[in-house]
PDB file of C-alpha atoms in Angstrom:
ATOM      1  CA  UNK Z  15      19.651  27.218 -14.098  1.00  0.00           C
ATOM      2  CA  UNK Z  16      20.785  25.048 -17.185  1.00  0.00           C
ATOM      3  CA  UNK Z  17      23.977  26.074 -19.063  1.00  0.00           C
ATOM      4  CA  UNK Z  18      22.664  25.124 -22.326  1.00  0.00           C
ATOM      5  CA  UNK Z  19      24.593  23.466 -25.101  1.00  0.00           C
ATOM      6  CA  UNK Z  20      27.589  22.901 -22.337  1.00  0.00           C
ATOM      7  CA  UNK Z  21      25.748  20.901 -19.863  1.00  0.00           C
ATOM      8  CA  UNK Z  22      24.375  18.936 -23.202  1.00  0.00           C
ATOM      9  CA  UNK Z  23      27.703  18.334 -24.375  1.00  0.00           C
ATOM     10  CA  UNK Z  24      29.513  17.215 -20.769  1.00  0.00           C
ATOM     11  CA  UNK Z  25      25.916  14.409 -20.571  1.00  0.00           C
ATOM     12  CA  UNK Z  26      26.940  13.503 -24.204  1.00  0.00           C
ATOM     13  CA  UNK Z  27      30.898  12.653 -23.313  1.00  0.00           C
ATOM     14  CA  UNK Z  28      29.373  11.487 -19.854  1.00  0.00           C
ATOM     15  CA  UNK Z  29      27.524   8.926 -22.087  1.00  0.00           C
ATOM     16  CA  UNK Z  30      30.864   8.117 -24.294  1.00  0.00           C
ATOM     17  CA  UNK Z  31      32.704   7.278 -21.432  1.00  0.00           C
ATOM     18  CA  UNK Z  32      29.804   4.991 -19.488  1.00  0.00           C
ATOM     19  CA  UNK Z  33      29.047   3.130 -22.805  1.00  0.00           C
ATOM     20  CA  UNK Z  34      33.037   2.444 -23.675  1.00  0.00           C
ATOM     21  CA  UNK Z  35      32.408   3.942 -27.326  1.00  0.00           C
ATOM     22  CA  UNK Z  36      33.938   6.796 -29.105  1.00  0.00           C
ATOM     23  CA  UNK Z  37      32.566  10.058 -29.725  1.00  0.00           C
ATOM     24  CA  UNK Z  38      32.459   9.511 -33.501  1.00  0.00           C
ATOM     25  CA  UNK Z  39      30.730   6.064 -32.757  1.00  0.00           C
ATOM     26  CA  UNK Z  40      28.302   6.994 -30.995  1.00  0.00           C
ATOM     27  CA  UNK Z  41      27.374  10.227 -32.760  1.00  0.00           C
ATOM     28  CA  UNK Z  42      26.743   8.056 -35.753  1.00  0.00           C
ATOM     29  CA  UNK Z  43      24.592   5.454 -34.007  1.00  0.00           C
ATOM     30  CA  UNK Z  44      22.889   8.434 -32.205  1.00  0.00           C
ATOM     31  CA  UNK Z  45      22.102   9.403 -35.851  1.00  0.00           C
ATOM     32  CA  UNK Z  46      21.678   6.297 -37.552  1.00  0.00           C
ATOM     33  CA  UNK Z  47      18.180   5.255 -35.068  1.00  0.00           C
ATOM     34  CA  UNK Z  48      17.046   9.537 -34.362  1.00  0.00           C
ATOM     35  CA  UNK Z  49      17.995  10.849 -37.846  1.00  0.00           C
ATOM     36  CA  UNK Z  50      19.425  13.224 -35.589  1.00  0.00           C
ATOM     37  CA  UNK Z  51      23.345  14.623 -34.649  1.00  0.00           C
ATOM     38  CA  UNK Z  52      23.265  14.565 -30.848  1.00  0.00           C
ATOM     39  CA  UNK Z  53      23.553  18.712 -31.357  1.00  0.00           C
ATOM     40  CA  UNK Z  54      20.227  18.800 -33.439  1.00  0.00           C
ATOM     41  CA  UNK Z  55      18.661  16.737 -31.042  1.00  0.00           C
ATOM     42  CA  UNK Z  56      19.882  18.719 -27.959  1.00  0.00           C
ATOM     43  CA  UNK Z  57      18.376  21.906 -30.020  1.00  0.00           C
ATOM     44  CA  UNK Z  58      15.133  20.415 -30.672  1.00  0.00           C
ATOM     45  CA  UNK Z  59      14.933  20.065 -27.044  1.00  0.00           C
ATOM     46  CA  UNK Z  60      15.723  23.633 -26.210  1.00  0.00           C
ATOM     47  CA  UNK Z  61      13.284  24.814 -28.814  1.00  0.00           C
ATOM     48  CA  UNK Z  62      10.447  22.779 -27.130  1.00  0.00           C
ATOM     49  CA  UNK Z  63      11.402  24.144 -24.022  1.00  0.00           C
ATOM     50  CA  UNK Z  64      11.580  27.876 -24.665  1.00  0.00           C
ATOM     51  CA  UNK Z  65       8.000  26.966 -26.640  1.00  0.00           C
ATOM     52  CA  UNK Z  66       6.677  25.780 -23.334  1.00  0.00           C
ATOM     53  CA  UNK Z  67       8.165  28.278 -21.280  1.00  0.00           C
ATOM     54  CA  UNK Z  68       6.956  30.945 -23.965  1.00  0.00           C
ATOM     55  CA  UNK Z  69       2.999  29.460 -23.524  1.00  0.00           C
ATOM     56  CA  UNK Z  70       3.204  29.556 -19.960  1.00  0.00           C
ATOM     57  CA  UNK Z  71       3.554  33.361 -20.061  1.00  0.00           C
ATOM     58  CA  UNK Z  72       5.522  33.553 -16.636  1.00  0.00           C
ATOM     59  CA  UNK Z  73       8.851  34.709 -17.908  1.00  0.00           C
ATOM     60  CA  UNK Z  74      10.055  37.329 -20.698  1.00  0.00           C
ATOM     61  CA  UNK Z  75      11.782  36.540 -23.503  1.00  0.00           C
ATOM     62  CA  UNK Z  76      15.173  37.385 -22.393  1.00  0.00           C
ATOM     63  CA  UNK Z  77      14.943  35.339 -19.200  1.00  0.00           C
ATOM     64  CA  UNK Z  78      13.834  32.561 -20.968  1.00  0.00           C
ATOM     65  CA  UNK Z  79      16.928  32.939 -23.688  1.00  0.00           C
ATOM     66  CA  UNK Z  80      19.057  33.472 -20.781  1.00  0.00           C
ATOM     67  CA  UNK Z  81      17.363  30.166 -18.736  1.00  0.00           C
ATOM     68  CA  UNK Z  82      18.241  27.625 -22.271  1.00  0.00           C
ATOM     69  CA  UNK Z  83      21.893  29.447 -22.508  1.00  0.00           C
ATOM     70  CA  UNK Z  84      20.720  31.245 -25.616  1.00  0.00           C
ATOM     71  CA  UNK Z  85      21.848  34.606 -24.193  1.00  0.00           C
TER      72      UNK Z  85
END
């Protein structure tokens, strides 16, 4: 089961420390080429998620909220 915006944020300092740049840096490049922060992006992602999970009608609402970390 995914932790939500935690496991997003340990891959994002994951990605600081393997690429040798600074948070700040990198959030700005991240932004600069998606026109994304790295949090929108990771939201965008969750959203299209829970829209999948939502059209595959095999879980209720609150599991999915519960399976993204939204609840």
């Amino acid at each position: 089961m995914r932790s939500g915006w935690t496991e997003d944020w340990i891959e994002i300092q994951s990605a600081t420390g393997q690429l040798g740049l600074p948070y700040q840096t990198l959030k700005r490049r991240f932004k600069k080429i998606t026109g994304l922060s790295p949090k929108e992006f990771a939201e965008r992602g969750r959203m299209a998620r829970a829209d999948a999970m939502l059209a595959g009608d095999q879980l209720s609402n609150k599991e999915i909220a519960h399976e993204l970390g939204y609840y």
